[in-house]
Amino acid sequence: MSDNLSDSKRKRIAILYGGRADEHPISCISAGSVLRALDTSKFEPVPIGITKNGTWITDGVDPREWNLGSGALPAVEETASSRRVVLDPSAGSEGFLVFNRQTGKNESLGHIDAVFPVLHGPYGEDGTIQGLLEMMGIPYVGCGVFASAACMDKHYTKVLLSQAGIQVAPGITLDTRSYHRDSHFVADGESLLQAVDRAGLQYPLFVKPSRAGSSFGVTKVDFSQDKSLLMNRLSAAVFEAANHDWRVLIEQGIDGREIECAVLAARPGSLPETSLPGEVVLDAPDDDTFYDFDSKYMDSQASHVEVPAHLPQKLLEKVRQTAGQAFLAVDGQGLSRVDTFVTADGQVLVNEINTMPGFTPISMYAKAWEAMGLSYRELISRLIDGALN
């Protein structure tokens, strides 16, 4: 009887993970970490996975079995025991249904009090899932539709931040839809070089898709006196980025340190709190190394996190202030990780804003708050409690 009473007091939280984006496996690992740390005396988790082709399922492989460094990256897949999840937006918190294979009918998955969309990248972190949940009237963890969409698009993030007087890396934006001719992608290296020169960009350059995360499609382009070689490098980099998004940025590399700051505003309308800024330190860097996908997720020996970053106190406070301003400038809510560049002369430039940062065991967001005395479990509880209130 007491168990039933306890269960009735717990809030049922749907944990969404997987998704159609390139970051699918990272979402799976993040969700596993969240589920392992969730305070089950307060919350009843309802894991819902989204396959790479967009099918929603429950009762598949338990995400808590997935960890970093276990070999192949995990993926949400339908199994003999899994059940497809169907949504009825008009039913609100009662609108999560599961398909019963025996009866051929949809049945209720039960009341859902709130959703924690542990989804990274397009179709999850870009305002799409947030818009769906808004339509259903279901509380959820994280930024709203506008902030999610704007911060997913690096071009528009820079537009908003620049308007707010916040420094960003110099760069140009390309529309590569016109580069497709006769089923072939043709990037005019000469025109690209001219555009870079007109903008006064200095090398090295970083070419990146505007709407992608986890360093997918990012290429570093170093200067070469050989014009043909340089044109080929630029063309190849633009082609790689365009595989992920037709909008492509060419940004000037900033001679500075990459410093990240976690932001928390769990309750809607609350002012943001900022963590001590941290730094991901590559343990075996060389001139061609940058913090790519493998460094972030696949090789736990490639880097380590230092919180606080080894910077003067004034600079640490400047990063925190800039992160808070950036969060407000994009109308942030819930949480974000603001990534900055700190130059030798003390400038702080915002690189990007991640509205659903990684929640893997080696991710910066949780580590930064742990350094502030907020444990991983307490952090997750604050985020969910904030959404519920």
Coordinates of C-alpha atoms in Angstrom, one line a residue, residues 15-300:
I15 CA 12.8 10.9 -21.3
L16 CA 13.1 11.4 -25.0
Y17 CA 16.4 10.2 -26.7
G18 CA 17.9 9.1 -30.0
G19 CA 16.4 11.0 -32.8
R20 CA 17.1 11.6 -36.5
A21 CA 20.2 13.8 -36.1
D22 CA 23.8 12.9 -36.5
E23 CA 24.1 13.2 -32.7
H24 CA 21.7 10.2 -32.2
P25 CA 24.3 8.0 -30.4
I26 CA 25.3 10.9 -28.1
S27 CA 21.7 11.4 -27.2
C28 CA 21.4 7.7 -26.3
I29 CA 24.4 7.9 -24.0
S30 CA 23.2 11.2 -22.5
A31 CA 19.8 9.6 -21.8
G32 CA 21.4 6.6 -20.1
S33 CA 23.4 8.9 -17.8
V34 CA 20.2 10.9 -16.9
L35 CA 18.2 7.7 -16.2
R36 CA 21.0 6.3 -14.0
A37 CA 21.1 9.6 -12.0
L38 CA 17.4 10.4 -11.8
D39 CA 15.9 10.6 -8.4
T40 CA 13.3 7.8 -8.6
S41 CA 11.9 8.7 -5.2
K42 CA 10.5 11.8 -6.9
F43 CA 10.2 10.9 -10.6
E44 CA 9.0 7.9 -12.5
P45 CA 10.9 7.7 -15.8
V46 CA 9.2 6.8 -19.0
P47 CA 12.0 6.2 -21.6
I48 CA 10.9 6.9 -25.2
G49 CA 13.5 6.3 -27.9
I50 CA 13.3 7.7 -31.4
T51 CA 15.0 5.6 -34.1
K52 CA 17.1 7.2 -36.8
N53 CA 14.2 7.1 -39.2
G54 CA 11.9 8.8 -36.8
T55 CA 9.9 5.9 -35.2
W56 CA 9.1 6.4 -31.6
I57 CA 9.3 3.4 -29.3
T58 CA 9.2 2.3 -25.7
D59 CA 10.4 -0.9 -24.0
G60 CA 13.4 -1.3 -26.3
V61 CA 17.0 -1.7 -25.1
D62 CA 17.4 0.0 -21.7
P63 CA 19.5 3.2 -22.3
R64 CA 21.1 2.6 -18.9
E65 CA 23.1 -0.2 -20.5
W66 CA 24.9 2.3 -22.8
N67 CA 28.2 3.8 -21.8
L68 CA 31.1 5.7 -23.4
G69 CA 34.0 3.6 -24.4
S70 CA 32.0 0.4 -24.9
G71 CA 32.9 0.0 -28.6
A72 CA 30.2 0.6 -31.2
L73 CA 28.0 3.7 -30.7
P74 CA 24.5 2.9 -29.5
A75 CA 21.3 3.3 -31.6
V76 CA 17.6 3.1 -30.9
E77 CA 16.2 0.2 -32.8
E78 CA 12.9 -1.7 -32.7
T79 CA 13.1 -5.0 -31.0
A80 CA 10.7 -8.0 -30.3
S81 CA 9.7 -6.4 -27.0
S82 CA 9.5 -2.8 -28.1
R83 CA 6.2 -1.0 -28.7
R84 CA 5.6 1.9 -31.0
V85 CA 4.6 5.2 -29.5
V86 CA 1.9 7.2 -31.1
L87 CA 1.0 10.8 -30.2
D88 CA -2.4 12.4 -30.0
P89 CA -1.6 16.1 -29.7
S90 CA -5.2 17.0 -28.8
A91 CA -5.1 14.8 -25.7
G92 CA -2.3 16.7 -24.0
S93 CA -0.6 14.9 -21.1
E94 CA -2.8 11.9 -21.9
G95 CA -1.8 11.9 -25.5
F96 CA 1.1 9.3 -25.3
L97 CA -0.2 6.1 -26.7
V98 CA 1.4 2.7 -27.5
F99 CA 0.4 0.3 -30.2
N100 CA -0.7 -3.1 -29.0
R101 CA 0.4 -5.7 -31.5
Q102 CA -2.1 -8.3 -30.2
T103 CA -5.2 -6.2 -30.4
G104 CA -4.1 -3.9 -33.2
K105 CA -5.2 -0.9 -31.2
N106 CA -3.5 2.0 -29.5
E107 CA -3.6 2.1 -25.7
S108 CA -2.6 4.8 -23.2
L109 CA 1.0 5.0 -22.0
G110 CA -0.4 6.8 -19.0
H111 CA -0.3 10.4 -17.9
I112 CA 2.9 12.3 -18.6
D113 CA 3.7 15.2 -16.2
A114 CA 6.7 16.6 -18.1
V115 CA 9.2 15.7 -20.8
F116 CA 12.9 15.8 -20.7
P117 CA 14.0 15.9 -24.3
V118 CA 17.6 14.6 -24.1
L119 CA 17.9 15.2 -27.8
H120 CA 20.8 16.9 -29.6
G121 CA 20.9 18.4 -33.1
P122 CA 18.1 18.8 -35.7
Y123 CA 14.7 17.3 -35.0
G124 CA 15.3 17.6 -31.2
E125 CA 17.3 20.7 -30.2
D126 CA 16.1 23.0 -33.0
G127 CA 12.6 23.9 -31.8
T128 CA 10.7 21.1 -33.6
I129 CA 10.1 18.9 -30.6
Q130 CA 9.6 21.9 -28.4
G131 CA 6.8 23.2 -30.8
L132 CA 5.1 19.8 -30.6
L133 CA 5.2 19.8 -26.8
E134 CA 3.9 23.4 -26.7
M135 CA 1.0 22.3 -28.9
M136 CA 0.2 19.5 -26.5
G137 CA 0.5 21.8 -23.5
I138 CA 3.1 19.5 -21.8
P139 CA 5.9 21.1 -19.7
Y140 CA 9.4 20.3 -20.8
V141 CA 13.0 20.8 -19.8
G142 CA 15.0 23.3 -21.8
C143 CA 14.7 26.3 -24.1
G144 CA 11.6 27.2 -25.9
V145 CA 10.9 27.1 -29.6
F146 CA 12.5 30.4 -30.6
A147 CA 15.7 30.0 -28.6
S148 CA 16.1 26.4 -29.6
A149 CA 15.7 27.2 -33.3
A150 CA 17.9 30.3 -33.2
C151 CA 20.7 28.6 -31.3
M152 CA 20.6 25.5 -33.6
D153 CA 21.5 27.8 -36.5
K154 CA 24.9 29.3 -35.9
H155 CA 24.3 32.0 -38.5
Y156 CA 21.2 33.4 -36.7
T157 CA 22.9 32.9 -33.3
K158 CA 25.6 35.3 -34.5
V159 CA 23.0 37.8 -35.8
L160 CA 21.2 37.9 -32.4
L161 CA 24.4 38.2 -30.4
S162 CA 25.9 40.9 -32.6
Q163 CA 22.6 42.9 -32.2
A164 CA 23.0 42.6 -28.5
G165 CA 26.5 43.9 -28.6
I166 CA 28.2 40.6 -27.9
Q167 CA 31.4 39.8 -29.8
V168 CA 31.4 36.8 -32.2
A169 CA 34.0 35.4 -34.5
P170 CA 34.2 37.2 -37.9
G171 CA 32.9 35.1 -40.8
I172 CA 30.7 34.8 -43.8
T173 CA 27.6 32.6 -44.6
L174 CA 27.1 30.7 -47.8
D175 CA 23.9 29.4 -49.4
T176 CA 25.2 26.2 -51.1
R177 CA 21.9 25.3 -52.7
S178 CA 23.1 27.0 -55.8
Y179 CA 26.2 24.8 -55.9
H180 CA 24.3 21.8 -57.1
R181 CA 24.5 21.4 -60.8
D182 CA 23.5 18.4 -62.8
S183 CA 23.5 16.2 -59.7
H184 CA 27.0 17.3 -58.8
F185 CA 28.2 19.7 -56.1
V186 CA 30.4 22.4 -57.6
A187 CA 32.1 24.9 -55.3
D188 CA 33.9 27.6 -57.1
G189 CA 37.2 27.8 -55.3
E190 CA 38.1 31.1 -56.9
S191 CA 34.9 32.7 -55.7
L192 CA 35.3 31.3 -52.2
L193 CA 38.8 32.8 -51.9
Q194 CA 37.5 36.2 -53.1
A195 CA 34.7 36.1 -50.6
V196 CA 37.2 35.3 -47.8
D197 CA 39.5 38.1 -48.9
R198 CA 36.6 40.6 -49.2
A199 CA 35.6 39.8 -45.6
G200 CA 39.2 40.2 -44.4
L201 CA 39.2 36.8 -42.7
Q202 CA 42.5 35.6 -41.4
Y203 CA 43.7 32.0 -41.5
P204 CA 43.2 29.4 -40.2
L205 CA 39.5 29.2 -41.2
F206 CA 36.9 26.9 -39.8
V207 CA 34.2 25.8 -42.3
K208 CA 31.1 24.4 -40.6
P209 CA 27.5 23.6 -41.3
S210 CA 25.2 26.3 -39.7
R211 CA 22.7 23.8 -38.3
A212 CA 24.7 20.8 -36.9
G213 CA 26.4 20.0 -33.6
S214 CA 29.1 17.9 -32.0
S215 CA 31.6 19.1 -34.6
F216 CA 30.0 17.2 -37.4
G217 CA 31.0 18.5 -40.8
V218 CA 33.6 21.0 -39.4
T219 CA 36.9 21.4 -41.3
K220 CA 40.0 23.5 -40.4
V221 CA 41.5 25.2 -43.4
D222 CA 45.1 26.4 -43.1
F223 CA 46.7 29.0 -45.4
S224 CA 48.8 28.0 -48.3
Q225 CA 50.9 30.0 -50.7
D226 CA 49.7 27.6 -53.4
K227 CA 46.5 29.2 -54.6
S228 CA 45.2 26.0 -56.3
L229 CA 45.8 24.0 -53.2
L230 CA 44.0 26.6 -51.0
M231 CA 41.1 26.7 -53.4
N232 CA 40.8 22.9 -53.3
R233 CA 41.0 22.9 -49.5
L234 CA 38.2 25.5 -49.3
S235 CA 36.0 23.7 -51.8
A236 CA 36.4 20.3 -50.1
A237 CA 35.6 21.9 -46.7
V238 CA 32.5 23.6 -48.0
F239 CA 31.4 20.3 -49.7
E240 CA 31.9 18.4 -46.4
A241 CA 29.8 21.0 -44.4
A242 CA 27.1 21.1 -47.1
N243 CA 26.6 17.4 -46.6
H244 CA 25.1 18.4 -43.2
D245 CA 23.4 21.7 -44.1
W246 CA 23.0 23.9 -47.2
R247 CA 23.8 26.9 -45.1
V248 CA 27.6 26.9 -44.5
L249 CA 29.7 29.3 -42.4
I250 CA 33.3 30.2 -43.0
E251 CA 34.7 31.7 -39.9
Q252 CA 38.0 33.1 -38.9
G253 CA 39.9 31.0 -36.4
I254 CA 40.3 32.8 -33.2
D255 CA 43.7 32.8 -31.5
G256 CA 42.3 32.1 -28.0
R257 CA 41.3 29.4 -25.6
E258 CA 37.9 27.7 -25.8
I259 CA 36.1 28.4 -22.5
E260 CA 32.7 27.0 -21.7
C261 CA 30.1 28.2 -19.2
A262 CA 27.0 26.4 -18.0
V263 CA 23.9 28.4 -17.6
L264 CA 20.8 27.4 -15.5
A265 CA 17.4 29.1 -15.3
A266 CA 15.2 26.1 -14.4
R267 CA 12.0 28.0 -13.8
P268 CA 10.4 29.9 -16.6
G269 CA 11.1 33.6 -16.3
S270 CA 13.9 33.2 -13.8
L271 CA 17.2 35.0 -14.2
P272 CA 20.1 32.8 -15.4
E273 CA 22.7 31.4 -13.0
T274 CA 26.2 30.8 -14.4
S275 CA 28.7 28.3 -13.4
L276 CA 32.4 28.6 -13.0
P277 CA 33.8 28.5 -16.6
G278 CA 35.6 25.4 -17.6
E279 CA 38.0 24.3 -20.3
V280 CA 38.4 21.1 -22.2
V281 CA 42.1 20.5 -22.4
L282 CA 43.5 18.2 -25.2
D283 CA 46.0 15.9 -23.6
A284 CA 48.1 15.4 -26.8
P285 CA 47.5 18.4 -29.0
D286 CA 49.3 19.3 -32.2
D287 CA 49.0 22.0 -34.7
D288 CA 46.2 20.2 -36.6
T289 CA 44.1 19.2 -33.6
F290 CA 40.8 20.7 -32.7
Y291 CA 38.1 19.5 -30.4
D292 CA 36.4 17.2 -32.9
F293 CA 33.8 14.4 -32.4
D294 CA 36.3 11.7 -31.5
S295 CA 37.9 14.0 -28.9
K296 CA 34.5 14.7 -27.4
Y297 CA 33.0 11.3 -27.3
M298 CA 35.1 8.4 -28.5
D299 CA 38.4 8.8 -26.8
S300 CA 38.3 9.4 -23.0

